[in-house]
mmCIF file of C-alpha atoms in Angstrom:
data_model
loop_
_atom_site.group_PDB
_atom_site.id
_atom_site.type_symbol
_atom_site.label_atom_id
_atom_site.label_comp_id
_atom_site.label_asym_id
_atom_site.label_seq_id
_atom_site.Cartn_x
_atom_site.Cartn_y
_atom_site.Cartn_z
ATOM 1 C CA UNK A 280 -69.538 28.228 32.556
ATOM 2 C CA UNK A 281 -66.571 25.778 32.624
ATOM 3 C CA UNK A 282 -63.647 27.120 33.507
ATOM 4 C CA UNK A 283 -60.808 27.937 30.502
ATOM 5 C CA UNK A 284 -58.313 24.544 30.499
ATOM 6 C CA UNK A 285 -54.560 26.562 30.635
ATOM 7 C CA UNK A 286 -53.103 22.943 30.359
ATOM 8 C CA UNK A 287 -55.461 21.985 27.551
ATOM 9 C CA UNK A 288 -54.706 25.355 25.544
ATOM 10 C CA UNK A 289 -51.061 24.413 25.728
ATOM 11 C CA UNK A 290 -51.411 21.197 25.320
ATOM 12 C CA UNK A 291 -53.346 21.813 22.158
ATOM 13 C CA UNK A 292 -50.313 24.174 21.401
ATOM 14 C CA UNK A 293 -48.169 22.187 20.911
ATOM 15 C CA UNK A 294 -49.725 19.329 18.923
ATOM 16 C CA UNK A 295 -50.077 22.315 16.608
ATOM 17 C CA UNK A 296 -46.521 23.343 16.631
ATOM 18 C CA UNK A 297 -45.505 19.849 16.171
ATOM 19 C CA UNK A 298 -47.495 18.952 13.026
ATOM 20 C CA UNK A 299 -46.017 22.437 11.500
ATOM 21 C CA UNK A 300 -42.439 21.451 12.377
ATOM 22 C CA UNK A 301 -43.300 18.547 10.443
ATOM 23 C CA UNK A 302 -44.226 20.320 7.356
ATOM 24 C CA UNK A 303 -42.283 22.492 7.282
ATOM 25 C CA UNK A 304 -39.112 19.810 7.774
ATOM 26 C CA UNK A 305 -40.792 17.831 5.477
ATOM 27 C CA UNK A 306 -41.654 20.672 2.579
ATOM 28 C CA UNK A 307 -37.458 21.622 3.373
ATOM 29 C CA UNK A 308 -36.274 18.028 2.937
ATOM 30 C CA UNK A 309 -38.474 17.734 -0.823
ATOM 31 C CA UNK A 310 -37.561 20.589 -2.119
ATOM 32 C CA UNK A 311 -33.873 19.690 -1.410
ATOM 33 C CA UNK A 312 -34.654 15.989 -3.561
ATOM 34 C CA UNK A 313 -32.695 14.357 -0.701
ATOM 35 C CA UNK A 314 -35.654 11.549 -1.547
ATOM 36 C CA UNK A 315 -35.687 10.639 2.289
ATOM 37 C CA UNK A 316 -38.321 10.650 4.464
ATOM 38 C CA UNK A 317 -38.466 12.114 8.298
ATOM 39 C CA UNK A 318 -38.251 9.089 9.566
ATOM 40 C CA UNK A 319 -35.716 7.682 7.097
ATOM 41 C CA UNK A 320 -33.707 11.924 8.256
ATOM 42 C CA UNK A 321 -34.255 10.359 11.728
ATOM 43 C CA UNK A 322 -32.804 7.113 10.549
ATOM 44 C CA UNK A 323 -28.954 8.565 10.092
ATOM 45 C CA UNK A 324 -28.950 11.316 11.961
ATOM 46 C CA UNK A 325 -29.234 9.019 14.872
ATOM 47 C CA UNK A 326 -26.925 6.188 13.155
ATOM 48 C CA UNK A 327 -25.354 9.424 12.763
ATOM 49 C CA UNK A 328 -24.213 9.494 16.242
ATOM 50 C CA UNK A 329 -22.983 5.565 17.499
ATOM 51 C CA UNK A 330 -19.404 5.488 17.051
ATOM 52 C CA UNK A 331 -19.339 1.946 15.314
ATOM 53 C CA UNK A 332 -22.199 0.741 13.466
ATOM 54 C CA UNK A 333 -25.032 -0.076 15.395
ATOM 55 C CA UNK A 334 -27.238 -3.821 15.681
ATOM 56 C CA UNK A 335 -30.978 -2.929 14.356
ATOM 57 C CA UNK A 336 -32.370 -3.724 17.331
ATOM 58 C CA UNK A 337 -29.704 -0.945 18.978
ATOM 59 C CA UNK A 338 -31.033 1.604 16.488
ATOM 60 C CA UNK A 339 -35.676 0.228 16.988
ATOM 61 C CA UNK A 340 -34.201 0.635 20.937
ATOM 62 C CA UNK A 341 -33.034 4.336 20.234
ATOM 63 C CA UNK A 342 -35.484 4.984 17.649
ATOM 64 C CA UNK A 343 -38.811 3.939 20.305
ATOM 65 C CA UNK A 344 -40.399 1.962 17.704
ATOM 66 C CA UNK A 345 -40.405 -1.931 16.455
ATOM 67 C CA UNK A 346 -38.034 -3.490 14.799
ATOM 68 C CA UNK A 347 -39.923 -4.065 11.672
ATOM 69 C CA UNK A 348 -39.875 -0.395 11.241
ATOM 70 C CA UNK A 349 -36.395 -0.313 11.331
ATOM 71 C CA UNK A 350 -35.936 -2.142 9.564
ATOM 72 C CA UNK A 351 -38.473 -1.159 6.813
ATOM 73 C CA UNK A 352 -36.320 2.720 6.934
ATOM 74 C CA UNK A 353 -33.303 0.430 6.303
ATOM 75 C CA UNK A 354 -33.573 -1.531 3.667
ATOM 76 C CA UNK A 355 -35.142 2.438 1.616
ATOM 77 C CA UNK A 356 -32.272 3.899 2.672
ATOM 78 C CA UNK A 357 -29.807 0.030 1.678
ATOM 79 C CA UNK A 358 -32.011 0.838 -1.176
ATOM 80 C CA UNK A 359 -30.873 4.876 -2.038
ATOM 81 C CA UNK A 360 -27.398 3.410 -1.909
ATOM 82 C CA UNK A 361 -27.590 5.731 2.268
ATOM 83 C CA UNK A 362 -26.770 2.856 4.523
ATOM 84 C CA UNK A 363 -24.804 -0.700 4.321
ATOM 85 C CA UNK A 364 -25.677 -4.218 5.719
ATOM 86 C CA UNK A 365 -22.593 -5.034 7.071
ATOM 87 C CA UNK A 366 -21.559 -8.374 8.933
ATOM 88 C CA UNK A 367 -20.615 -7.964 12.756
ATOM 89 C CA UNK A 368 -16.755 -9.325 12.614
ATOM 90 C CA UNK A 369 -17.561 -10.558 16.516
ATOM 91 C CA UNK A 370 -19.991 -12.862 15.382
ATOM 92 C CA UNK A 371 -21.034 -13.162 11.368
ATOM 93 C CA UNK A 372 -24.431 -14.169 12.512
ATOM 94 C CA UNK A 373 -25.658 -10.270 13.044
ATOM 95 C CA UNK A 374 -25.722 -7.815 10.748
ATOM 96 C CA UNK A 375 -24.368 -4.210 11.616
ATOM 97 C CA UNK A 376 -26.194 -0.900 9.973
ATOM 98 C CA UNK A 377 -23.563 1.757 8.940
ATOM 99 C CA UNK A 378 -23.523 5.026 6.998
ATOM 100 C CA UNK A 379 -21.992 5.281 3.755
ATOM 101 C CA UNK A 380 -20.149 8.161 2.496
ATOM 102 C CA UNK A 381 -23.453 8.984 0.263
ATOM 103 C CA UNK A 382 -24.986 9.043 3.363
ATOM 104 C CA UNK A 383 -22.640 10.741 4.755
ATOM 105 C CA UNK A 384 -23.509 13.568 2.609
ATOM 106 C CA UNK A 385 -27.266 13.250 2.951
ATOM 107 C CA UNK A 386 -26.638 13.829 6.451
ATOM 108 C CA UNK A 387 -25.229 17.079 5.753
ATOM 109 C CA UNK A 388 -27.585 17.476 3.549
ATOM 110 C CA UNK A 389 -30.923 17.087 5.690
ATOM 111 C CA UNK A 390 -28.876 19.094 8.309
ATOM 112 C CA UNK A 391 -29.164 22.185 6.595
ATOM 113 C CA UNK A 392 -33.038 21.309 5.256
ATOM 114 C CA UNK A 393 -33.788 21.768 9.069
ATOM 115 C CA UNK A 394 -32.011 24.400 9.870
ATOM 116 C CA UNK A 395 -33.392 25.913 7.146
ATOM 117 C CA UNK A 396 -36.801 24.824 8.836
ATOM 118 C CA UNK A 397 -35.912 26.015 12.042
ATOM 119 C CA UNK A 398 -35.276 29.676 10.428
ATOM 120 C CA UNK A 399 -38.321 29.748 9.075
ATOM 121 C CA UNK A 400 -40.183 28.701 11.993
ATOM 122 C CA UNK A 401 -38.175 31.249 14.628
ATOM 123 C CA UNK A 402 -38.465 33.750 12.398
ATOM 124 C CA UNK A 403 -41.438 35.160 13.907
ATOM 125 C CA UNK A 404 -39.212 35.342 16.868
ATOM 126 C CA UNK A 405 -36.639 38.391 18.631
ATOM 127 C CA UNK A 406 -33.621 36.429 19.739
ATOM 128 C CA UNK A 407 -34.901 36.893 23.457
ATOM 129 C CA UNK A 408 -37.605 35.437 22.009
ATOM 130 C CA UNK A 409 -35.511 32.914 21.362
ATOM 131 C CA UNK A 410 -33.398 32.267 23.913
ATOM 132 C CA UNK A 411 -36.662 32.276 26.707
ATOM 133 C CA UNK A 412 -38.197 29.810 24.979
ATOM 134 C CA UNK A 413 -34.463 27.000 24.676
ATOM 135 C CA UNK A 414 -35.328 28.404 28.276
ATOM 136 C CA UNK A 415 -38.556 26.843 29.027
ATOM 137 C CA UNK A 416 -37.714 23.708 26.689
ATOM 138 C CA UNK A 417 -34.886 23.026 28.392
ATOM 139 C CA UNK A 418 -36.756 22.126 30.912
ATOM 140 C CA UNK A 419 -40.338 20.190 29.165
ATOM 141 C CA UNK A 420 -37.560 18.229 27.417
ATOM 142 C CA UNK A 421 -34.684 17.903 30.344
ATOM 143 C CA UNK A 422 -37.463 18.073 33.131
ATOM 144 C CA UNK A 423 -36.714 19.834 36.592
ATOM 145 C CA UNK A 424 -32.725 20.272 36.572
ATOM 146 C CA UNK A 425 -32.636 20.961 33.547
ATOM 147 C CA UNK A 426 -32.342 24.982 35.283
ATOM 148 C CA UNK A 427 -28.713 23.635 36.083
ATOM 149 C CA UNK A 428 -27.548 22.656 33.096
ATOM 150 C CA UNK A 429 -27.178 18.647 34.413
ATOM 151 C CA UNK A 430 -29.691 17.485 31.847
ATOM 152 C CA UNK A 431 -29.523 19.636 29.114
ATOM 153 C CA UNK A 432 -28.457 17.951 26.012
ATOM 154 C CA UNK A 433 -25.733 18.760 23.942
ATOM 155 C CA UNK A 434 -26.423 17.023 20.927
#
C-alpha cells in the first residue's frame, strides 16, 4: 500500500481551483457582454500598466507568450475598438499598441467582473480565512522573503 502524496493532492487542488477561477471569470465576463475573452482581458490589463504604448514584442514578453499570440489578440481588440496600433514617434517602422477610450471603459467593466468573480469564489471564507489565504498566496507567488514584504506585489 502506498502512502498518500500530499504534494500531489495540493497540486491537483491548485489546478482545479485555477480552472474554477477561469470558468467563473469567463462567466462574469460573458454576463457583462463585453465581447472580450479572458486572454484579451489579460492583454488589456497588461497594456494599462505601461506608462506609454508598448511594442507588441514588449507585450509578448510580459505576457510570456509568442509574438504571434499577441498579434491575434490585438487584431481582435482593435476590431472591437479597444486598442489601436500607432507608429512609434522615434522609429516609424515600429508599431506600438495603445488603449482607446473604449478600451479604458472596458477595463473598468473588466475590473468589476473580476471583483464579482472573486467575491463569488471567496464567499465561503471568513475574513480570517481570507487573510490566511492571502498570506499563503503571497508566499507561493513571491517565494521566500514574502513574509517580510520584500517581494510583495502591489498591482
